[in-house]
XYZ file of C-alpha atoms in Angstrom:
475
model
C 84.799 98.077 64.828
C 85.619 97.806 68.512
C 89.075 99.326 69.046
C 91.135 98.099 71.969
C 91.668 100.743 74.620
C 95.105 101.330 76.154
C 96.042 102.132 79.736
C 99.532 103.658 79.827
C 101.487 102.417 82.859
C 104.874 104.118 82.479
C 104.113 106.725 85.145
C 103.367 104.044 87.768
C 104.085 100.390 87.059
C 106.584 101.016 84.263
C 109.082 102.904 86.383
C 108.194 100.881 89.488
C 109.144 97.698 87.622
C 112.344 98.978 86.005
C 113.824 101.795 88.102
C 112.436 101.138 91.589
C 109.794 103.887 91.303
C 112.332 106.694 91.054
C 110.742 108.962 88.410
C 110.397 112.408 89.933
C 107.481 114.767 89.482
C 109.910 117.133 87.765
C 110.612 114.435 85.164
C 106.927 113.588 84.691
C 105.284 117.002 84.287
C 106.930 118.247 81.031
C 105.607 115.331 78.945
C 102.069 115.162 80.333
C 100.524 117.547 77.827
C 101.584 115.275 74.963
C 100.528 112.128 76.817
C 97.116 113.713 77.364
C 96.664 114.051 73.585
C 97.602 110.493 72.592
C 94.132 109.002 73.039
C 94.837 106.695 75.964
C 91.904 105.233 77.889
C 93.724 106.142 81.103
C 97.096 107.046 82.568
C 98.161 104.998 85.579
C 99.967 107.613 87.633
C 99.560 106.818 91.330
C 99.316 104.067 93.915
C 101.468 100.957 94.074
C 104.915 101.991 95.281
C 104.722 105.610 94.063
C 103.318 106.927 97.338
C 106.013 105.362 99.497
C 108.821 106.217 97.061
C 107.844 109.892 96.916
C 108.126 110.228 100.682
C 111.005 107.835 101.272
C 113.372 108.601 98.411
C 112.322 111.690 96.464
C 111.422 114.117 99.242
C 108.117 114.715 97.474
C 104.555 114.895 98.703
C 102.656 112.198 96.749
C 99.414 114.147 97.094
C 101.023 117.224 95.578
C 102.331 115.082 92.695
C 98.788 113.923 91.978
C 97.422 117.468 92.086
C 100.094 118.716 89.690
C 99.426 115.880 87.243
C 95.676 116.513 87.384
C 96.191 120.196 86.680
C 97.847 119.360 83.333
C 95.924 116.250 82.254
C 92.512 117.487 81.110
C 91.299 114.830 78.644
C 92.525 111.480 79.990
C 91.356 109.575 83.044
C 93.868 109.231 85.869
C 94.162 105.788 87.440
C 95.710 104.350 90.585
C 96.384 100.915 92.116
C 95.062 100.156 95.617
C 95.417 97.002 97.732
C 91.941 97.058 99.234
C 92.050 97.012 103.010
C 95.873 97.293 102.824
C 95.624 100.598 100.903
C 99.256 101.256 99.885
C 100.843 99.732 102.980
C 101.465 96.187 104.156
C 98.783 95.632 106.794
C 95.022 95.953 107.105
C 93.809 99.431 108.020
C 90.529 100.242 109.804
C 87.544 101.139 107.645
C 87.630 104.821 108.623
C 91.202 105.148 107.289
C 90.328 103.298 104.068
C 87.271 105.481 103.481
C 89.145 108.737 104.117
C 92.071 107.720 101.904
C 89.827 106.868 98.962
C 87.758 110.039 99.357
C 90.904 112.176 99.313
C 92.397 110.248 96.375
C 89.357 111.090 94.259
C 89.203 114.694 95.474
C 92.849 115.172 94.487
C 92.328 113.913 90.942
C 91.908 110.132 90.608
C 89.170 108.914 88.242
C 89.701 105.134 88.258
C 90.771 103.039 91.235
C 91.966 99.519 90.501
C 91.517 97.644 93.750
C 92.698 94.123 94.505
C 93.193 91.729 97.384
C 96.174 89.398 97.510
C 93.931 86.436 98.406
C 91.010 87.371 96.133
C 88.982 87.609 99.352
C 86.181 89.933 98.261
C 85.418 90.777 101.906
C 88.708 92.703 101.916
C 87.450 94.810 98.989
C 83.971 95.684 100.228
C 84.855 98.861 102.136
C 86.995 100.127 99.252
C 84.301 99.422 96.666
C 81.659 101.299 98.654
C 84.000 104.245 99.254
C 85.030 104.448 95.589
C 81.418 104.456 94.445
C 80.440 107.016 97.083
C 83.259 109.295 95.922
C 81.971 109.098 92.350
C 84.995 107.313 90.876
C 85.159 104.244 88.626
C 85.737 101.069 90.643
C 87.816 98.480 88.832
C 88.130 95.248 90.797
C 91.219 93.225 89.962
C 91.533 89.455 89.985
C 94.937 88.427 91.349
C 95.671 85.843 88.661
C 97.486 82.655 89.513
C 97.298 78.956 88.693
C 96.789 75.957 90.953
C 94.462 72.999 91.192
C 91.782 75.300 92.603
C 92.465 78.388 90.455
C 90.519 77.135 87.459
C 88.649 79.202 84.900
C 85.439 78.337 86.735
C 86.989 79.798 89.917
C 87.759 83.095 88.153
C 84.321 83.195 86.521
C 82.623 82.910 89.915
C 85.007 85.494 91.385
C 84.257 87.964 88.586
C 80.498 87.473 89.049
C 80.891 88.182 92.754
C 82.913 91.332 92.023
C 80.275 92.556 89.589
C 77.515 91.877 92.135
C 79.237 93.969 94.844
C 79.670 97.000 92.600
C 82.638 96.646 90.238
C 82.352 98.956 87.208
C 84.987 96.913 85.361
C 87.242 93.948 86.066
C 90.972 93.637 85.540
C 92.775 90.320 85.163
C 95.906 91.243 87.088
C 98.697 88.875 86.048
C 101.390 90.271 88.328
C 103.891 87.470 87.633
C 103.527 87.308 83.843
C 102.381 83.673 83.905
C 99.133 83.933 81.932
C 99.869 82.041 78.707
C 98.314 83.112 75.383
C 95.853 80.263 74.894
C 94.821 80.302 78.549
C 94.228 84.047 78.196
C 91.985 83.466 75.187
C 89.844 80.929 77.060
C 89.723 82.986 80.263
C 88.701 86.207 78.512
C 86.071 84.370 76.432
C 84.505 82.873 79.550
C 84.598 86.125 81.523
C 83.009 88.050 78.640
C 80.144 85.569 78.736
C 79.832 85.778 82.526
C 79.827 89.535 83.225
C 78.394 92.612 81.511
C 81.114 95.082 82.438
C 84.395 95.933 80.634
C 87.427 93.656 81.019
C 91.033 94.807 81.230
C 94.216 92.721 81.152
C 97.417 93.558 83.002
C 100.521 91.423 82.641
C 104.315 91.655 82.739
C 106.901 90.760 80.108
C 109.078 88.906 82.633
C 108.582 85.460 81.122
C 108.724 86.589 77.501
C 105.120 85.808 76.526
C 103.178 88.974 77.402
C 102.777 90.395 73.893
C 101.486 87.044 72.608
C 99.112 86.882 75.563
C 97.742 90.314 74.675
C 97.162 89.325 71.043
C 95.129 86.272 72.025
C 93.216 88.292 74.642
C 92.340 90.875 71.985
C 91.070 88.090 69.721
C 88.910 86.900 72.641
C 87.384 90.362 73.111
C 89.363 92.037 75.902
C 88.343 95.698 76.139
C 91.497 97.294 77.570
C 95.165 96.302 77.870
C 97.991 97.807 79.939
C 101.163 98.885 78.132
C 104.179 101.101 78.904
C 105.960 103.499 76.567
C 109.043 101.665 75.239
C 111.797 103.192 77.457
C 109.846 101.937 80.483
C 108.333 98.875 78.820
C 109.331 95.208 78.470
C 111.552 93.358 80.954
C 109.656 93.124 84.234
C 107.346 95.913 83.020
C 104.485 95.736 80.498
C 104.791 95.271 76.702
C 105.721 98.493 74.941
C 102.872 100.778 73.910
C 104.225 101.573 70.443
C 104.887 97.936 69.547
C 101.420 96.822 70.608
C 99.735 99.769 68.887
C 101.537 99.109 65.582
C 100.820 95.380 65.771
C 97.139 95.749 66.598
C 96.721 98.383 63.899
C 97.011 95.596 61.306
C 93.997 93.820 62.783
C 90.395 94.928 63.067
C 90.664 96.248 66.645
C 93.578 98.649 66.362
C 93.705 101.228 69.200
C 92.975 104.817 68.237
C 96.264 106.334 69.368
C 98.382 109.111 67.895
C 101.498 107.103 66.996
C 103.501 110.225 66.118
C 103.030 111.488 69.661
C 103.988 108.077 71.026
C 107.337 108.423 69.261
C 107.880 111.876 70.761
C 107.010 110.600 74.239
C 109.449 107.708 73.862
C 112.163 110.131 72.752
C 111.528 112.220 75.855
C 111.937 109.272 78.222
C 115.003 107.666 76.575
C 117.618 109.989 78.121
C 115.832 109.786 81.481
C 116.050 105.995 81.396
C 119.729 106.245 80.424
C 120.373 108.471 83.427
C 118.979 105.787 85.735
C 120.972 103.110 83.924
C 124.210 105.045 84.460
C 123.395 105.648 88.130
C 122.893 101.931 88.707
C 119.251 102.225 89.742
C 118.226 100.446 86.537
C 119.580 96.938 87.100
C 120.164 95.236 83.718
C 118.709 92.031 85.158
C 115.192 93.504 85.117
C 115.362 93.472 81.313
C 116.163 89.749 81.159
C 113.621 87.183 79.991
C 113.065 84.607 82.735
C 110.948 81.634 81.531
C 111.316 80.024 84.979
C 108.675 82.525 86.042
C 106.057 80.330 84.349
C 107.354 77.131 85.935
C 107.628 78.414 89.495
C 105.008 81.213 89.227
C 107.416 83.578 90.903
C 107.302 87.281 89.899
C 110.554 88.527 88.366
C 111.448 90.808 91.259
C 110.894 87.981 93.700
C 113.568 85.867 91.970
C 116.245 88.498 92.499
C 115.055 89.115 96.063
C 115.421 85.421 96.916
C 118.931 85.413 95.524
C 119.780 88.465 97.640
C 118.517 86.749 100.779
C 120.568 83.640 100.014
C 123.690 85.701 99.282
C 123.328 87.365 102.665
C 123.439 83.881 104.194
C 126.220 82.738 101.832
C 123.885 80.063 100.525
C 123.577 80.909 96.819
C 123.968 77.222 96.034
C 120.510 76.658 97.571
C 118.759 78.853 94.963
C 117.263 75.999 92.923
C 116.222 74.202 96.110
C 114.357 77.315 97.245
C 112.650 77.674 93.861
C 111.411 74.092 94.145
C 110.287 74.672 97.731
C 108.146 77.717 96.873
C 105.336 75.714 95.167
C 105.308 73.288 98.112
C 104.974 76.109 100.650
C 102.313 77.714 98.506
C 100.295 74.477 98.455
C 100.702 74.082 102.229
C 99.301 77.599 102.692
C 96.248 77.057 100.481
C 97.646 78.304 97.141
C 97.796 82.071 97.800
C 98.557 84.152 94.689
C 102.165 85.358 94.736
C 101.507 89.081 94.969
C 102.447 91.562 97.709
C 102.537 90.761 100.560
C 102.069 87.004 100.030
C 104.920 86.702 97.514
C 107.420 87.966 100.075
C 105.968 85.824 102.834
C 105.929 82.570 100.851
C 109.423 83.234 99.491
C 110.870 83.935 102.924
C 109.262 80.797 104.374
C 110.756 78.739 101.535
C 114.197 80.174 102.297
C 113.789 79.345 106.002
C 112.681 75.794 105.237
C 115.735 75.128 103.076
C 118.320 76.850 105.273
C 117.009 75.249 108.469
C 116.967 71.809 106.898
C 113.553 71.265 108.445
C 110.244 72.558 107.146
C 108.547 75.163 109.377
C 111.173 74.954 112.102
C 111.428 78.748 111.727
C 108.267 80.696 110.869
C 108.004 84.484 110.298
C 105.410 86.405 112.281
C 103.575 87.288 109.056
C 103.089 83.633 108.129
C 101.650 82.898 111.567
C 99.202 85.781 111.177
C 98.245 84.567 107.710
C 97.508 81.049 108.989
C 95.430 82.577 111.799
C 93.248 84.269 109.157
C 94.428 87.822 109.770
C 94.973 88.442 106.044
C 91.677 86.853 104.994
C 90.559 83.403 103.929
C 93.146 81.253 102.152
C 91.984 80.200 98.656
C 92.097 76.520 99.680
C 91.822 75.178 103.245
C 95.080 74.794 105.180
C 95.473 71.302 106.632
C 95.301 70.749 110.372
C 98.828 69.341 110.250
C 100.282 72.532 108.766
C 98.250 74.713 111.126
C 99.595 72.749 114.089
C 103.183 73.180 112.897
C 102.837 76.905 112.380
C 100.461 78.197 115.090
C 100.007 75.273 117.455
C 96.605 75.503 119.149
C 96.033 79.213 118.445
C 92.560 80.187 117.292
C 91.858 80.835 113.596
C 89.552 83.772 112.917
C 86.813 83.516 110.307
C 85.486 87.089 110.325
C 86.615 89.797 107.918
C 90.002 90.813 109.412
C 89.142 94.530 109.457
C 86.119 93.774 111.661
C 88.637 93.301 114.474
C 90.081 96.799 114.006
C 88.878 99.886 115.848
C 88.673 103.294 114.105
C 92.105 104.930 114.113
C 91.918 108.137 112.077
C 91.449 110.420 115.099
C 94.361 108.721 116.867
C 96.598 109.296 113.843
C 95.610 112.973 113.867
C 96.649 113.267 117.513
C 99.899 111.347 117.011
C 101.165 113.432 114.094
C 99.923 116.671 115.652
C 101.050 119.980 114.186
C 103.408 118.278 111.723
C 100.350 117.597 109.551
C 98.986 120.489 107.520
C 96.015 118.577 106.094
C 94.032 115.352 106.240
C 96.202 114.170 103.348
C 99.236 114.531 105.622
C 97.483 112.530 108.331
C 96.792 109.749 105.834
C 100.426 109.748 104.712
C 101.395 109.329 108.352
C 98.839 106.540 108.859
C 100.365 104.504 106.032
C 104.063 105.215 106.624
C 104.491 106.767 110.084
C 108.279 106.972 110.348
C 108.885 107.937 106.729
C 106.103 110.539 106.680
C 107.201 112.066 109.987
C 110.737 112.475 108.681
C 109.358 114.050 105.487
C 107.226 116.510 107.476
C 110.156 117.447 109.720
C 112.372 117.993 106.701
C 109.643 120.111 105.135
C 109.921 122.447 108.128
C 113.744 122.379 108.206
C 115.094 121.192 104.844
C 118.396 119.275 104.877
C 119.799 119.185 101.377
C 122.270 116.400 102.089
C 119.483 114.083 103.317
C 117.419 114.738 100.181
C 120.322 114.031 97.824
C 121.252 110.888 99.733
C 117.702 109.552 99.423
C 117.442 110.344 95.705
C 120.717 108.622 94.937
C 119.953 105.521 97.012
C 120.062 102.274 95.063
C 117.999 100.392 97.637
C 114.888 98.969 95.969
C 111.645 99.576 97.811
C 108.826 98.067 95.783
C 105.218 97.075 96.212
C 103.000 95.154 93.919
C 104.780 93.189 91.232
C 108.329 93.468 92.508
C 109.515 92.474 95.945
C 110.702 94.057 99.154
C 112.101 92.400 102.261
C 109.573 91.636 104.961
C 110.157 91.981 108.663
C 111.223 88.565 109.896
C 110.669 87.801 113.559
C 110.528 84.290 114.955
């Protein structure tokens, strides 16, 4: 027997996907002792949008949250999501900042770091991989899954081999949009199991309505670990529910070894918390909808609602379908980047501009220009000279690893934040989110209750990986 292992995502991706990452440390801590006894492979508790949300909305120190969780969780590995050279922000950081952040993440309690690059450019993962291994943590490299004429199974097989060769301890198929179909999952997992000798994990979202079926076929194909979320924070744009998957798989020959009684108690604990966020309006009922168009347009669920919001702001809701049809065209023009942060926002915004302007690439965001110049890494497929000319004119395209162009910055960040920082962890918070962290540090010295309450009650969605935030648009 080879039981499937379960990574529980409710404390990171589950609440990020459904309630805009608003779970507080106070709401998390009381249930951890039971979660630690369930038999999970790991608890995903950090990274993604949790870091930003703690500082921006909850008036919490994300490092302190991690330390408090680690103090209670004794038996289960703690896991985080990291965007390679982007860390938890939206730009490339110098190697010295990446190395320090990873070292401190492990020192404060992280056991497994799932690291990915939006373009599957392994060069953007190299510094992270080395730092994770040096810190003694488990390095899980994630494939940003997508489909296109170049994103074939052979492409993902070669990518997984490359990840294994540079030090991955395991590989995750990260299906951020929920577009991996069941039979494709079976074939992909089969091929990857033949190609690499390290464990495979599958992460998907229930947005399109097929995730549970995808998991079943992946289990048949030999997947080692799957990501699920306890039912109050499962389904919708989150992962399939832990209890449902555990009960279903129990009838097969690879049932996970979980304490199902405890799962019920954990679900009961979170139900009133979810209801509180529903009543406050932070839980938007739309995130629980099934959206099969996700498969057709390969657009993550949160991105759909974000596009609609942008069009509403321009009083152009009638252009919604036109924008959806334009997204695959823009994506092809740009070399088929996977639609994951930050590329999902960038491609979506460019599609909106193309439709509203009535002329393709008449208006181009700064981020798209930087992408075409190679500042995010190498596009999966080459970008045509015609498209390059339209977007960046005769500007030079770089071919080196983007971070090679960056000078060390950690000492500068220390000087900038000055006495507001009490630790290297504080400096790293400032490096990632300067304005937000500075405000948090100032409030820590002189607390303003009204500011804290206002932030906690804010309905503004600030998301990272699978859901969507607005990008800065400058012509």
